[in-house]
Amino acid sequence: MDYQQFDSLFHPRSIAMVGASPDPANSFMLNIMLKHGFSGKIYPVNSSGSEVLGLKAYASIKEIPDTVDYAFLQVPAKAIIQVIRDCAAKKVKLATVFTAGFGESEIQGRGELERELADAARQGGVRFLGPNCMGLYCPAVHLTFASEFPQESGPVGVLCQSGGNSMQLVRAAAWRGIRFSKLVSYGNAADINESDLMEYFAKDPKTRLIIAYIEGVKEGRRFSDVLRATARVKPVIVLKGGRNEGGAVAALSHTGSLAGSVMVWDSLLKQANVMQVHSIDECVDVALALLFMRPPSSRKTMIVGLGGGATVLAADDCYDAGLVLPPLPEETKQALRKVTREAGKIFKNPVDLSDMFSFPSEVAHSVKVVGSWTGADLLIIHFGLEVGPYVIGLKRVAPLAEAIMGAVREVGKPTALVVHAAYGDDASQAFLKVQRMCVEAGVPIYPSFQRAVSAIGKVISYYQNQ
Amino acid sequence: MDYQQFDSLFHPRSIAMVGASPDPANSFMLNIMLKHGFSGKIYPVNSSGSEVLGLKAYASIKEIPDTVDYAFLQVPAKAIIQVIRDCAAKKVKLATVFTAGFGESEIQGRGELERELADAARQGGVRFLGPNCMGLYCPAVHLTFASEFPQESGPVGVLCQSGGNSMQLVRAAAWRGIRFSKLVSYGNAADINESDLMEYFAKDPKTRLIIAYIEGVKEGRRFSDVLRATARVKPVIVLKGGRNEGGAVAALSHTGSLAGSVMVWDSLLKQANVMQVHSIDECVDVALALLFMRPPSSRKTMIVGLGGGATVLAADDCYDAGLVLPPLPEETKQALRKVTREAGKIFKNPVDLSDMFSFPSEVAHSVKVVGSWTGADLLIIHFGLEVGPYVIGLKRVAPLAEAIMGAVREVGKPTALVVHAAYGDDASQAFLKVQRMCVEAGVPIYPSFQRAVSAIGKVISYYQNQ
């Protein structure tokens, strides 16, 4: 299948929800899709033919008096072959087999059933995602499989073998400002697999960055070729599930995947210049640095923050991540001295503004002074909400964050903001406020210095190897 | 000085706040102390003798018509020698020199001034913390230097060379349930230093666990001996600031510390069986595992959670951290099958309960089934708030968390709860709710699986080497 054909699969104009019944357990997906406002028609299908959430239902997909582009199948595993045949008869182009209990299951005969499903689909000309997956999130047509996914499209394409990880990833990324071209949750990959999807995203002009969560591959050689080719044209981030003995056992039972050797994966990803991450949080961290920061032209970093001890640890983290802190020249120190007095602060690189939380304009001015110094190509600003004599809560945080955002805009250099994670009620509210402000300003925000520099270090290595 | 003498220093009955004036910038510390409700008398001292926050002030500490046990000195650096002499005349036992701009400063003559300060104090018989520090937090006498520090005492003693890191540490730890015997922020350590404090906490019967944030040591040989001796009697966690080239530059300007060789530190800590951490978050993570979990008798771990992909990554993290997942025996799988159907879940070790967020009693029952299996000595439960089709917000989280806490109590095995970090408003509220419930139940809570197992792995290594 070529790019155009896949792309049309992923933009359906009508959906059949097979298995959506008045039972809430079987209609939650329809409910989510309705609330998200899918732009086409939705037709519930269930054996009783009873109405679901106010929509007329059909006893079979074949009875729907309209073309059906996409079918979401939530039916018992044993019924799946017949339903796929119905889809074929109805000329459905793409199905998502949500149902679990196939090749990943220990139940006798379920691996065979998955192969029969694939055969039936192939014979009937139906492409499908799964089984054991959530299917498609495509904001362009307002198609979703989970609540609170963004309505707007963005530059990130995702292939994700896990439904839960898809949801965690989209939401965590969305709250930090990332939007998606589309996400495909593809489960056991009995038909459409990781190579197909990687190829699709490589060609998709709406996708600038590809994220993949993969437990195992179906076509090893092809995937290796596709991944190398893709990484030559677009940045790719891979989170490999089942990296070791423990995860591999789980992956086999989760998506029926053979996890493969960690050494083979590590060397493939390294050779292909693919950014490997080890958690969903890290995945988002790296994506943020790719999307919201122009490529820094070197590892030379300027740190400015509030809190002496935090500053010492920040500098340690910087070097651990392979970033360097060139010494601040005397004229910049002099310029800082004009903004604020030096006692109790650090006027080097890093710069520590100590406890100036209540002096936003001095903080902003200092950020501008050190940010405009040409000796560093990357600026990292940090502060904590629970680090001063008084906790900074929702009310106090806005002036400080606003002043910093203003300075960042003026400096115009690749910049990240670290707001040290807060554990208290007030400070957590303040953190979310700053997060929202960062999203609006297009500034990447990180909850720890270590996470920021680890992600940025990876991204700089990516650019340097490209 | 012996333990008793130090201990009496740290429990003052009266305080002079020297430099506290009606100017809010010079009275915030007095304000914080008053609000916290120090159990003794507080006397502001300022040159004008004007009243501060409703308290009568004195023009000199010598004019206070009472004994003064502890003096908090917030006066210009150049005035410090005279003030210390006044303290000596008044027979003040302990002073905290909050003022910065001594040995850590690049200003000419300030290193010399710090030595003069130490000489004057020694001659006058005044012990002091600092300069350039926050001093004492001692909940037993309701003495604090920052707002929102817990009123109650607990088992953790802290020596911390950074004031900001002290505040970040106490608050982050407090929100997760940790309480302190006392914390000493000691800055440049011109008099009382890390060896004195480590020795004190080693002998302090109220301190069961010691945390140290150290940028440099004053007496290398003595510290090495004291640390080894201390680690033989109590668990010690060390966060070293200035681990590398970057941090060392900052440490010199922060507390005038010579950071020392990272290799020497690493080998000292390893030989002494001291737990080394690299961030304040990790410090709290390790302390939680020490305080809220009986020592697991092996690395054999049972994982049970919600979310297939999250489960795969959890198992990977487990092995990365040196924990192992012995296979679940058939009878336990059978017992699980009686609680809930298997399709779409994983009944191995790890166990994945998939999307059973709305079935708290089944989750609790499953936790009890796998928790009571004797093949593992440690139980880790995990779920995410943004990982299902619907986000779990404040309202929905309580029944799930309550059911899990109940099961944990019943199982009675070393147990940790991981609630994957949330970035959205609703889920963040839910996270804080579960955090509060964990604190009440005495269950250690972690915001990522990686953080949980890394901390627990360190703690098990500590026990095994002890």
Tab-separated table of C-alpha atoms in Angstrom, chain A residues 6 31 34 37 85 109 111 120 149 166 200 272 293 304 317 332 342 352 392 398 424 457:
chain	number	residue	atom	x	y	z
A	6	PHE	CA	-2.734	4.661	3.968
A	31	ASN	CA	-19.297	8.062	24.081
A	34	LEU	CA	-19.212	11.526	20.223
A	37	GLY	CA	-16.989	15.469	17.847
A	85	ARG	CA	-16.115	-10.939	6.765
A	109	GLY	CA	-5.859	-21.743	19.931
A	111	GLY	CA	-2.516	-17.587	18.168
A	120	ALA	CA	-9.899	-13.440	6.494
A	149	PHE	CA	-6.931	14.351	23.564
A	166	SER	CA	-0.577	6.001	23.784
A	200	TYR	CA	3.753	6.078	6.264
A	272	ALA	CA	20.396	4.850	12.443
A	293	MET	CA	13.981	24.828	20.593
A	304	VAL	CA	20.711	31.173	35.249
A	317	ASP	CA	23.685	17.698	35.875
A	332	THR	CA	28.825	40.317	31.549
A	342	GLU	CA	26.344	40.311	44.091
A	352	ASP	CA	22.566	32.109	40.774
A	392	ILE	CA	5.494	30.175	45.755
A	398	ALA	CA	2.554	34.661	37.574
A	424	GLY	CA	2.605	20.475	47.760
A	457	GLY	CA	21.963	16.524	25.315
